[in-house]
Amino acid sequence: MTEWLALLFPLTCSLALVATLGLPAALALGARGFTLALLTIPAAFAVISVASIALPLAGLTWTPVTVCASGVGLALLLLIARRWLGSQNEPPSRAARFWPVSAAAAIGGAAIAVSLVLGIKGPSHVSQSYDAIFHLNAVRFILDTGSASPFDMTLATSPDAAVYYPTPWHGFVALIVQLSGASIPLATNAAVFTVACVVWPIGAVALGRAVAGPSMRVTLVSGILAAAFPSFPLLLVRYGVLYPNLLATALIPFAFVALLALLNLGPARTSFAASNGTRIVLFLGALGAASTAHPNAFFALVVVSLPAVFVSAYRGWRRPGQEQLGTRVAIALGLLALCGAIGFLWLRATTSDNGWEGTKSFPAAVWDAFGSSPRLEGHAWVLTALVVIGAIIAIGQRRHRWLIISYAALLLLFGVANGLPASALRTALIGLWYNDAWRLAAILPLAAIPLAVLGLSTLAALIHVGWLRWRALLGRDPATGRAAAAGAAVLLALAATQGSGIYAAVQAVSSRYDPVGNPILLSEDEETLLKRLDEHVPADTVLAANPWNGGSLAYAISDREVLVAHTGGLLTPEVAELTSNLADGGARVCELAADLNVEFVLDFGERYVFPGTPRAEPFAGISGVEDSSILTEVDREGDAVLFEITGCSQ
C-alpha cells in the first residue's frame, strides 16, 4: 500500500488547482459556509472550460499561471456584477457551515476512495480499455501544443479537418502534470480521485439537502449515500474509460441544486444561502462546465429536472392574482418554447445508431436498473428499498412527487438502451448517449440518491425517536452516549449500503486495471519498456507503433511521437502502406519510413484491445517483425520489443 504515497503530491496539486481556480469566483459572490464549496467546484471547471477557448484566441499557452489568471479575471467580472446579483448577507446556520457539511461529504469520499484503491490497485496503473489510449495521448497533445481548445484537438483527425471535441478533462490533467511533474497516468488517476471522491460527494450532499432539507441528519445520510450506488462513479472508472463523462456527470448535481432553488421547490432555497442572482450564476456556470466536459450532461439534467420545471409551472399557473391570465399565457408560451428548444437540440445532437444491442429483454433491463446495480452482477436491494421508501414518502409529502417521474424516466431510458434492438426510435431516444446502456446506468443516481436520502433520513429519524424513548424508559439522560450512538449509526449505514453492488463494481474496476492478469492494452513488460524508451529513441524521431495493442501509448508515457496516436486516428495511405509491409522490408518501405521520419518500431504482439477487429488489419505488419531484414533489436522487456530501422542505409 505504500506505493499509493506516490499519488499524494499530484492529488494535492489537483485539489489545490480546484481551490485556486474556483475560490476567487466564490468569494467574489460573497459566498460563505457550505455555499463556498458549492460555488468553488463548478467555478473551477467553468474557468478551465472558458480558458481552454479563450487562451488560444489571446495567443497564450495552457499553463497553471495563465489558467489561474483566467480565474482571477472571472472573479473580477463577478465582483463588478455583484451589486446586481446580490450576495449572502446572513451568516450560515450550523447545518450549513462549511466544515460539518464537508465532513459529511468526506465520509462518502473516503468510501469511494477505498473502492478506487481496491479496484485500480496501483496509483499509476493505466485503464486497460479502448478509450484510455485517446484520453492519455490527448493530455500529451495539449502539453505539446500548448492549447487545450476543443477546436484544436486534432489528435484523431487531420489538422485540416478539425472538429469540436470536449477537452476540460484533458486540460485539467495537463495542469496537474505541469504543476506536479507527475506522469500522465499518475496525474490521470489523481484527477479521477479528485472528481470521484471530492467533486461528486459534495454535489451529492448538496442534492440530498436540497430535496430532504438542510438538517445534519440529512447531510450525513447524503454523504453516506454518495458512495452507495455502484453505477456512479465506479462504473465510469471501469467502462470506456469515459473520463469526460465522469467529470460531466459529477458536475450535474451542482446545476440541479441551483435549478431547484430557482424553482423554489422543497427546501432547496434553505439548503444553501445565496441570492437569486448567485443561484443563476451557479446554474449557468455548473451547467456550462458540465456540458463542455461532455455535452450529454445537458440532456441528463433535462431528463431529471424537466418534471420539476413542470411542477413549478403548474404552481405558478394555479397561483391567484390580478394578472392571472397574463401569467398563464406567459407560462404556457415559456413551456412551449422550452420544449421546442429541447426537442430541437435533442434531435440535432443525437448520434447515428452504433448497433450496440441490448443484452436483456426490456422488462429485465428495467428490473436491473431498479435493482440499483445495472450492468453489474447481482442487485443492491438495500438501496432499492431505500429508494422505494423515499418514493412512498414523496407521494405523501406531495412536493417531491416529481422525483418519482424523474427516476422512472431514467429507468425507462436504461431499459431502452439495454432491452431493445437497434432501431430509429431507439436512436432518437438515447442516441445522445451513443445508445450506450453503461452511460445511462451512470446517471441513474441523479434521481435515485434524492429518493434514497428521503428514505434513509426518515428511517434515521424514527430510530432516533426510538433511541430517545428507550433511554427515557431506562431512566437515563438521552444526551449521554449520543455521540457513540451517532457514530455507530453512521458505520451501520455505511455497512448496509456498501454491499454486493459496490463489491461487484470494485471487481469490475479491477478487471480493467490489471496489468498482470488482464493486460488487454498494456502489460507490465510493455510499460517498463516504454518508461525507458528515451534511452534509445531521440525526441525528434517517430515511432511506428500499433494503437490496437497499446503501442501508441508511447506518446503519453514516453513523450515520443507515434504514427497514429489512437485506434480511430487518421490513417493516411502512406502510413497504411508502411504499417502493412514493414515486416517485409524492401525499397518502398525504406522510402516511406524516410518520408515519415520513422526510425524505430515497437512490437507489442497481436493482443489487441478489441480482439479480432478488422480495423487493426492495417497495423498487422508491425507485429512479429523479428525476422525483418531492415530491423535490428535494440531493447526488449519480455515479449515487448523495440527495433531500429537499420537496413535502409545499406
XYZ file of C-alpha atoms in Angstrom:
650
model
C 0.000 0.000 0.000
C 2.993 2.308 0.412
C 3.097 2.685 -3.368
C -0.024 4.836 -3.071
C 2.057 7.537 -1.413
C 3.134 8.464 -4.958
C -0.398 9.740 -5.561
C -0.388 12.191 -2.657
C 1.509 15.054 -4.298
C -0.336 15.075 -7.667
C -3.608 14.641 -5.762
C -2.731 17.607 -3.561
C -1.896 19.630 -6.673
C -5.212 18.593 -8.203
C -7.191 19.775 -5.171
C -5.124 22.958 -4.993
C -5.972 23.677 -8.636
C -9.700 23.305 -7.990
C -9.485 25.631 -4.976
C -7.259 28.189 -6.698
C -9.337 28.323 -9.863
C -12.778 28.375 -8.236
C -12.368 30.103 -4.891
C -11.869 33.653 -6.247
C -15.202 33.492 -8.064
C -16.991 32.116 -4.988
C -15.513 34.812 -2.751
C -16.376 37.492 -5.304
C -20.011 36.449 -4.943
C -19.775 36.717 -1.161
C -20.249 33.015 -0.552
C -19.795 31.642 2.952
C -20.252 28.313 4.661
C -21.182 25.330 2.513
C -22.147 27.698 -0.296
C -18.436 28.395 -0.677
C -17.789 24.760 -1.670
C -20.961 24.647 -3.743
C -19.739 27.568 -5.871
C -15.995 26.857 -5.884
C -16.087 23.454 -7.556
C -18.197 24.252 -10.643
C -16.464 27.644 -10.918
C -13.082 25.896 -11.165
C -14.181 23.748 -14.085
C -16.030 26.641 -15.681
C -12.716 28.534 -15.631
C -10.996 25.566 -17.278
C -13.710 25.395 -19.943
C -13.639 29.111 -20.735
C -9.846 29.350 -20.604
C -9.464 26.412 -22.985
C -11.146 28.506 -25.681
C -10.041 31.996 -24.657
C -6.313 31.420 -24.135
C -5.521 30.298 -27.710
C -7.504 33.251 -29.051
C -5.354 35.535 -26.902
C -2.174 33.854 -28.100
C -1.439 32.349 -24.665
C -0.399 28.789 -23.884
C -2.019 26.360 -21.483
C -0.231 26.625 -18.128
C -1.328 26.826 -14.464
C -0.370 30.520 -14.435
C -2.455 31.510 -17.465
C -5.453 29.429 -16.364
C -5.309 30.830 -12.810
C -5.128 34.328 -14.292
C -8.320 33.488 -16.181
C -9.912 32.522 -12.858
C -8.937 35.867 -11.351
C -10.371 37.629 -14.402
C -13.695 35.808 -13.960
C -13.728 36.728 -10.269
C -13.229 40.406 -11.109
C -16.160 40.320 -13.515
C -18.362 38.703 -10.863
C -17.216 41.227 -8.288
C -18.288 44.050 -10.596
C -21.631 42.331 -11.225
C -22.209 41.566 -7.543
C -24.242 44.712 -6.943
C -26.833 43.381 -9.401
C -26.528 39.721 -8.437
C -26.849 40.254 -4.702
C -24.929 38.267 -2.098
C -25.240 36.210 1.045
C -25.841 38.643 3.877
C -26.667 36.427 6.845
C -24.141 34.027 8.393
C -24.844 30.393 7.534
C -26.730 28.273 10.043
C -24.928 25.497 11.899
C -26.281 22.940 9.434
C -24.984 24.994 6.502
C -21.483 25.706 7.763
C -18.532 24.628 5.695
C -16.865 22.050 7.922
C -19.855 19.965 9.121
C -21.217 19.574 5.594
C -17.757 18.951 4.145
C -17.160 16.287 6.796
C -20.339 14.501 5.700
C -19.191 14.613 2.071
C -15.801 13.323 3.211
C -17.471 10.175 4.576
C -18.738 9.321 1.107
C -15.490 10.435 -0.478
C -13.453 8.183 1.801
C -15.657 5.178 0.983
C -15.273 5.843 -2.746
C -11.509 6.267 -2.312
C -11.263 2.840 -0.662
C -13.187 1.298 -3.561
C -10.914 3.002 -6.097
C -7.754 1.857 -4.320
C -9.030 -1.724 -4.271
C -10.089 -1.529 -7.914
C -7.231 0.351 -9.567
C -4.586 -1.481 -7.458
C -1.746 0.901 -8.307
C -1.512 4.720 -8.394
C -0.157 4.866 -11.946
C -1.995 1.903 -13.432
C -3.430 2.529 -16.876
C -7.019 1.611 -17.646
C -6.933 -1.477 -19.865
C -9.570 -0.078 -22.177
C -10.109 1.214 -25.683
C -10.668 4.886 -24.839
C -7.693 5.124 -22.485
C -5.371 5.402 -25.488
C -7.015 8.568 -26.734
C -7.543 10.215 -23.352
C -3.952 9.755 -22.173
C -2.499 10.808 -25.519
C -4.819 13.830 -25.633
C -3.169 15.124 -22.461
C 0.266 14.810 -24.106
C -1.122 16.590 -27.173
C -2.171 19.560 -25.008
C 1.228 19.652 -23.323
C 2.968 19.581 -26.715
C 0.794 22.132 -28.495
C 0.114 24.449 -25.542
C -3.577 24.537 -26.440
C -6.485 22.849 -24.663
C -9.068 24.274 -27.047
C -11.832 21.852 -28.050
C -11.375 23.184 -31.584
C -7.664 22.316 -31.652
C -7.968 18.703 -30.536
C -6.911 17.152 -33.852
C -5.308 14.060 -32.323
C -7.772 11.735 -34.021
C -8.276 13.784 -37.179
C -6.329 15.705 -39.751
C -5.269 19.220 -38.666
C -7.116 20.433 -41.743
C -10.351 18.793 -40.602
C -10.604 19.995 -37.007
C -13.827 19.195 -35.171
C -15.153 20.130 -31.744
C -14.079 17.692 -29.040
C -14.684 18.371 -25.313
C -11.328 18.914 -23.573
C -11.901 20.137 -19.968
C -10.901 16.750 -18.571
C -7.693 16.606 -20.579
C -6.887 20.236 -19.819
C -7.340 19.552 -16.098
C -5.000 16.550 -16.203
C -2.444 18.558 -18.208
C -2.450 21.215 -15.475
C -1.815 18.528 -12.847
C 1.131 17.230 -14.889
C 2.580 20.730 -15.243
C 2.124 21.573 -11.572
C 3.271 18.276 -10.042
C 5.667 16.856 -12.619
C 3.772 13.548 -12.402
C 3.475 11.146 -15.302
C 0.287 11.330 -17.336
C -1.100 8.018 -15.965
C -0.418 9.146 -12.374
C -1.926 12.607 -12.977
C -4.946 10.989 -14.641
C -5.614 8.868 -11.567
C -5.172 11.941 -9.343
C -7.908 13.625 -11.383
C -10.083 10.504 -11.056
C -9.785 10.586 -7.259
C -10.496 14.329 -7.193
C -13.651 14.068 -9.275
C -14.952 10.825 -7.769
C -14.048 11.446 -4.116
C -14.440 15.226 -3.791
C -16.495 16.754 -6.601
C -19.170 14.057 -6.694
C -19.753 13.659 -2.904
C -20.080 17.416 -2.382
C -22.573 17.640 -5.236
C -24.485 14.594 -3.975
C -24.683 16.026 -0.441
C -25.934 19.327 -1.849
C -28.587 17.473 -3.857
C -29.740 15.446 -0.853
C -30.029 18.607 1.259
C -31.931 20.411 -1.496
C -34.558 17.668 -1.537
C -34.772 16.419 2.051
C -33.746 19.540 3.970
C -30.551 21.049 5.364
C -30.508 19.204 8.694
C -27.354 17.466 9.940
C -29.153 14.118 9.763
C -29.948 14.602 6.079
C -26.427 15.877 5.454
C -24.846 12.766 6.992
C -27.230 10.458 5.153
C -26.461 12.200 1.849
C -22.725 11.785 2.409
C -23.154 8.069 3.040
C -25.380 7.531 0.005
C -22.986 9.434 -2.272
C -20.784 6.327 -2.156
C -23.544 3.734 -2.165
C -24.626 3.477 -5.803
C -22.225 1.328 -7.843
C -23.289 2.789 -11.182
C -21.545 6.093 -10.408
C -18.745 6.975 -10.117
C -17.207 3.474 -10.111
C -18.934 2.265 -13.277
C -17.452 5.035 -15.433
C -13.982 4.414 -13.986
C -14.359 0.880 -15.279
C -16.105 1.350 -18.614
C -14.703 3.052 -21.669
C -12.807 4.513 -19.893
C -15.141 7.533 -20.014
C -13.184 10.250 -18.221
C -15.052 13.220 -19.793
C -18.389 11.618 -18.872
C -17.105 11.039 -15.338
C -16.393 14.744 -14.903
C -19.593 15.886 -16.607
C -21.858 13.645 -14.521
C -20.146 14.655 -11.271
C -20.918 18.311 -12.038
C -24.625 17.826 -12.834
C -25.849 17.950 -9.181
C -24.487 21.492 -8.787
C -26.648 22.747 -11.655
C -29.573 20.621 -10.449
C -29.466 22.123 -6.941
C -29.309 25.666 -8.302
C -32.290 24.997 -10.577
C -34.371 23.563 -7.720
C -33.578 26.661 -5.651
C -34.595 28.950 -8.505
C -37.834 27.000 -8.929
C -38.373 27.232 -5.148
C -39.173 23.545 -4.849
C -38.981 21.916 -1.430
C -36.215 23.084 0.909
C -33.770 23.821 -1.917
C -33.582 27.546 -1.143
C -32.832 26.985 2.523
C -30.232 24.297 1.798
C -27.655 26.920 0.852
C -27.589 30.666 1.414
C -27.409 32.740 -1.767
C -29.270 35.397 -3.691
C -31.264 34.525 -6.776
C -28.593 36.219 -8.871
C -25.945 33.954 -7.360
C -28.164 30.929 -7.944
C -28.474 31.881 -11.608
C -24.688 32.184 -11.860
C -24.303 28.773 -10.179
C -26.830 27.191 -12.519
C -25.315 28.616 -15.690
C -21.734 28.032 -14.565
C -22.290 24.447 -13.443
C -24.392 23.593 -16.484
C -21.810 25.155 -18.785
C -18.929 23.337 -17.102
C -20.759 20.001 -17.177
C -21.904 20.402 -20.790
C -18.462 21.374 -22.056
C -16.964 18.405 -20.190
C -19.408 16.248 -22.149
C -22.498 17.544 -23.997
C -24.770 14.712 -22.879
C -24.671 16.190 -19.355
C -27.084 18.867 -20.551
C -29.613 16.274 -21.647
C -29.167 14.210 -18.492
C -30.114 17.300 -16.498
C -33.100 17.836 -18.798
C -34.407 14.328 -18.095
C -34.136 14.564 -14.300
C -35.228 18.181 -13.924
C -37.996 18.624 -16.516
C -40.661 17.163 -14.176
C -39.609 19.727 -11.562
C -39.956 22.501 -14.135
C -43.490 21.375 -14.975
C -44.433 21.190 -11.293
C -43.140 24.715 -10.746
C -45.031 25.911 -13.810
C -48.220 24.248 -12.544
C -47.846 26.020 -9.218
C -47.437 29.322 -10.993
C -50.481 28.535 -13.150
C -52.660 27.986 -10.078
C -51.357 30.980 -8.105
C -54.151 33.555 -7.673
C -53.621 37.186 -8.631
C -54.898 40.078 -10.682
C -52.615 39.256 -13.597
C -53.568 35.582 -13.616
C -54.409 35.439 -17.345
C -51.173 37.118 -18.351
C -49.195 34.833 -16.047
C -50.812 31.742 -17.502
C -50.146 32.855 -21.057
C -46.509 33.550 -20.187
C -46.149 30.140 -18.530
C -47.744 28.336 -21.473
C -45.598 30.147 -24.021
C -42.483 29.582 -21.892
C -43.126 25.837 -21.642
C -43.805 25.573 -25.367
C -40.589 27.422 -26.169
C -38.609 25.308 -23.693
C -39.962 22.002 -25.013
C -39.420 23.119 -28.596
C -35.829 24.101 -27.909
C -35.123 20.849 -26.065
C -36.711 18.796 -28.844
C -34.685 20.610 -31.492
C -31.419 20.160 -29.607
C -32.247 16.549 -28.744
C -32.703 15.571 -32.381
C -29.802 17.664 -33.689
C -27.296 16.422 -31.121
C -28.101 12.731 -31.413
C -25.617 10.279 -32.908
C -26.151 7.597 -35.515
C -27.071 4.127 -34.245
C -23.909 2.324 -33.254
C -25.603 -1.054 -33.192
C -24.830 -1.841 -29.547
C -27.737 -4.170 -28.917
C -29.354 -4.630 -25.547
C -28.330 -7.705 -23.587
C -31.717 -8.423 -21.986
C -35.425 -8.030 -22.578
C -36.911 -4.621 -21.891
C -38.636 -5.671 -18.611
C -35.459 -7.422 -17.420
C -33.361 -4.362 -18.229
C -35.707 -2.062 -16.287
C -35.675 -4.539 -13.400
C -31.862 -4.476 -13.412
C -31.868 -0.708 -13.161
C -34.487 -0.859 -10.412
C -32.159 -3.252 -8.574
C -29.709 -0.323 -8.247
C -26.801 -2.232 -9.782
C -27.290 -2.154 -13.566
C -24.709 -3.796 -15.846
C -23.146 -5.484 -12.811
C -23.565 -8.855 -11.123
C -26.388 -9.101 -8.602
C -28.567 -6.344 -7.198
C -28.281 -3.793 -4.401
C -31.675 -4.385 -2.826
C -30.907 -2.339 0.289
C -30.559 0.731 -1.894
C -33.689 -0.163 -3.838
C -35.600 -0.480 -0.571
C -34.440 2.989 0.473
C -35.497 4.388 -2.908
C -38.931 2.776 -2.565
C -39.345 4.157 0.971
C -38.297 7.563 -0.339
C -40.856 7.303 -3.148
C -43.616 6.474 -0.649
C -42.619 9.488 1.433
C -42.534 11.656 -1.693
C -46.083 10.598 -2.523
C -47.208 11.525 0.969
C -45.388 14.865 1.023
C -46.628 15.750 -2.494
C -43.925 18.383 -3.056
C -41.459 15.669 -4.117
C -43.692 13.587 -6.371
C -41.876 14.882 -9.434
C -38.794 12.937 -8.300
C -40.628 9.672 -8.909
C -41.249 10.713 -12.518
C -37.573 11.611 -12.946
C -36.493 8.264 -11.537
C -38.985 6.371 -13.719
C -37.770 8.241 -16.811
C -34.171 7.172 -16.154
C -35.269 3.572 -15.575
C -37.115 3.563 -18.888
C -34.215 5.095 -20.817
C -31.885 2.437 -19.440
C -34.465 -0.175 -20.395
C -34.458 1.152 -23.960
C -30.661 1.017 -24.084
C -30.228 -2.459 -22.629
C -33.518 -4.052 -23.584
C -34.388 -3.053 -27.148
C -32.765 -3.854 -30.509
C -31.218 -1.172 -32.686
C -33.831 0.990 -34.393
C -34.525 4.560 -35.448
C -36.775 5.046 -32.394
C -34.070 3.769 -30.050
C -31.548 6.162 -31.555
C -33.986 9.078 -31.350
C -34.483 8.414 -27.641
C -30.958 7.595 -26.474
C -28.627 8.471 -29.337
C -27.356 11.328 -27.180
C -25.703 8.641 -25.055
C -24.486 6.693 -28.130
C -27.246 4.135 -27.429
C -24.969 3.003 -24.620
C -26.503 1.359 -21.544
C -23.342 1.987 -19.497
C -23.652 5.762 -19.837
C -27.342 5.703 -18.949
C -26.652 3.498 -15.938
C -24.237 6.152 -14.676
C -26.914 8.868 -14.468
C -29.451 6.788 -12.522
C -28.135 8.032 -9.132
C -29.125 11.600 -10.071
C -32.731 10.671 -9.266
C -32.120 7.626 -7.062
C -29.963 9.397 -4.464
C -32.553 12.091 -3.551
C -35.227 9.418 -3.092
C -32.860 7.226 -1.071
C -31.945 10.232 1.088
C -35.640 10.785 1.822
C -35.965 7.121 2.767
C -32.840 6.751 4.903
C -33.218 10.111 6.674
C -36.782 9.177 7.629
C -35.628 5.813 8.973
C -32.830 7.582 10.858
C -35.358 9.979 12.397
C -37.565 7.077 13.522
C -34.569 5.277 15.003
C -33.555 8.447 16.810
C -37.010 8.812 18.347
C -36.859 5.166 19.399
C -33.442 5.750 20.950
C -34.728 8.685 22.996
C -37.754 6.742 24.239
C -35.647 3.735 25.110
C -33.243 5.896 27.114
C -36.206 7.535 28.845
C -37.670 4.149 29.786
C -34.335 3.204 31.328
C -34.349 6.466 33.259
C -31.123 7.639 31.670
C -30.174 11.003 30.233
C -30.874 10.908 26.461
C -27.827 13.098 25.823
C -25.355 10.575 27.228
C -23.929 8.231 24.665
C -25.404 10.234 21.788
C -22.067 10.697 20.004
C -21.275 6.983 20.245
C -24.743 6.079 19.004
C -24.452 8.505 16.076
C -21.049 7.063 15.142
C -22.410 3.537 15.325
C -25.378 4.538 13.159
C -23.079 6.020 10.508
C -20.946 2.867 10.446
C -24.052 0.682 10.267
C -25.476 2.737 7.387
C -22.153 2.522 5.533
C -22.002 -1.230 6.039
C -25.588 -1.665 4.870
C -25.144 0.395 1.699
C -21.638 -0.762 0.735
C -22.891 -4.227 -0.126
C -22.910 -6.560 -3.094
C -23.348 -3.766 -5.618
C -20.197 -1.938 -4.566
C -18.312 -5.241 -4.366
C -19.345 -6.038 -7.940
C -18.326 -2.539 -9.063
C -14.896 -2.857 -7.411
C -14.387 -6.213 -9.125
C -15.419 -4.645 -12.431
C -12.938 -1.786 -11.981
C -10.246 -4.283 -11.002
C -10.762 -6.204 -14.228
C -9.861 -3.058 -16.198
C -6.759 -2.060 -14.228
C -4.868 -5.351 -14.057
C -1.569 -5.168 -15.986
C -0.715 -8.746 -14.996
C -3.829 -10.884 -15.123
C -5.739 -8.973 -17.811
C -3.350 -6.740 -19.808
C -5.515 -6.360 -22.892
C -3.969 -2.952 -23.580
C -0.662 -2.560 -21.751
C 1.248 -5.217 -19.827
C 3.852 -4.596 -17.126
C 6.627 -5.550 -19.557
C 5.318 -3.151 -22.190
C 5.003 -0.301 -19.720
C 8.516 -0.958 -18.405
C 9.882 -0.781 -21.939
C 8.017 2.460 -22.622
C 9.412 4.090 -19.484
C 12.997 3.686 -20.748
C 12.266 4.453 -24.378
C 14.066 7.784 -24.169
C 17.355 5.910 -23.698
C 17.192 4.729 -27.307
C 14.711 6.864 -29.240
C 15.633 10.509 -29.953
C 12.941 13.106 -29.306
C 12.881 14.264 -32.932
C 12.021 10.926 -34.483
C 8.775 8.982 -34.987
C 7.813 5.543 -33.736
C 5.871 3.042 -35.791
C 3.525 1.545 -33.199
C 0.227 -0.301 -33.251
C -2.501 1.616 -31.381
C -4.597 -1.538 -31.024
C -2.064 -3.281 -28.777
C -1.157 -0.241 -26.684
C 1.975 0.702 -28.631
C 0.661 4.208 -29.287
C 0.793 4.958 -25.558
C 4.460 5.656 -26.208
C 3.226 9.179 -26.925
C 1.650 9.690 -23.486
C 4.087 7.687 -21.382
C 7.403 8.196 -23.230
C 6.772 11.558 -24.899
C 7.724 10.134 -28.290
C 5.717 10.873 -31.420
C 3.903 7.925 -32.960
C 2.500 7.436 -36.443
C -1.112 7.019 -35.269
C -1.961 8.144 -31.735
C -5.353 6.466 -31.405
C -7.255 3.477 -32.754
C -9.573 5.903 -34.517
C -6.758 8.189 -35.626
C -6.004 9.376 -39.112
C -4.570 6.565 -41.227
C -3.184 8.032 -44.454
C -2.465 5.759 -47.455
C 1.269 6.224 -46.854
C 1.020 5.242 -43.191
C -1.200 2.242 -44.024
C 1.264 1.063 -46.693
C 4.183 1.339 -44.283
C 2.482 -0.400 -41.354
C 1.153 -3.189 -43.578
C 4.504 -4.034 -45.165
C 7.067 -3.159 -42.525
C 7.956 -6.766 -41.777
C 8.717 -7.456 -45.443
C 11.205 -4.599 -45.815
C 12.152 -3.500 -49.311
C 12.978 -0.236 -51.036
C 9.408 1.091 -50.898
C 9.218 0.557 -47.106
C 12.536 2.347 -46.665
C 11.299 5.229 -48.783
C 8.082 5.553 -46.772
C 9.968 5.340 -43.462
C 12.276 8.136 -44.541
C 9.373 10.313 -45.702
C 7.521 9.805 -42.409
C 10.676 10.187 -40.266
C 10.182 6.707 -38.808
C 13.391 5.276 -37.355
C 12.088 2.919 -34.653
C 9.394 0.251 -34.394
C 7.537 -1.035 -31.320
C 6.345 -4.635 -31.476
C 3.840 -5.385 -28.710
C 2.467 -8.522 -30.355
C -1.044 -9.358 -31.537
C -3.029 -8.984 -28.303
C -5.478 -6.244 -29.250
C -7.784 -4.206 -27.023
C -10.639 -5.340 -29.312
C -9.691 -8.919 -30.298
C -10.359 -9.851 -33.893
C -11.287 -6.364 -35.064
C -10.752 -5.871 -38.801
C -9.866 -2.229 -38.117
C -6.488 -3.399 -36.788
C -5.510 -5.146 -40.034
C -3.528 -2.185 -41.499
C -1.210 -2.424 -38.480
C -0.592 -6.161 -38.737
C 2.798 -5.549 -40.367
C 4.133 -4.072 -37.097
C 3.656 -7.316 -35.151
C 6.034 -10.265 -35.451
C 8.756 -8.324 -37.271
C 11.766 -10.008 -35.649
C 12.777 -11.623 -38.975
C 12.659 -8.377 -40.968
C 15.846 -7.713 -42.899
C 15.785 -3.982 -42.176
C 15.189 -4.080 -38.394
C 17.600 -4.530 -35.501
C 16.501 -5.219 -31.932
C 17.750 -2.538 -29.539
C 15.709 -3.218 -26.385
C 13.431 -5.904 -25.013
C 11.301 -6.498 -21.930
C 9.670 -9.912 -22.053
C 7.755 -10.096 -25.325
C 7.776 -6.306 -25.813
C 10.484 -5.316 -28.286
C 11.902 -2.076 -29.655
C 13.501 -2.253 -33.102
C 15.553 0.285 -35.010
C 15.382 0.585 -38.780
C 18.977 -0.061 -39.763
C 18.746 -1.910 -43.085
C 17.667 1.026 -45.186
C 21.071 2.743 -45.198
C 22.726 -0.186 -46.979
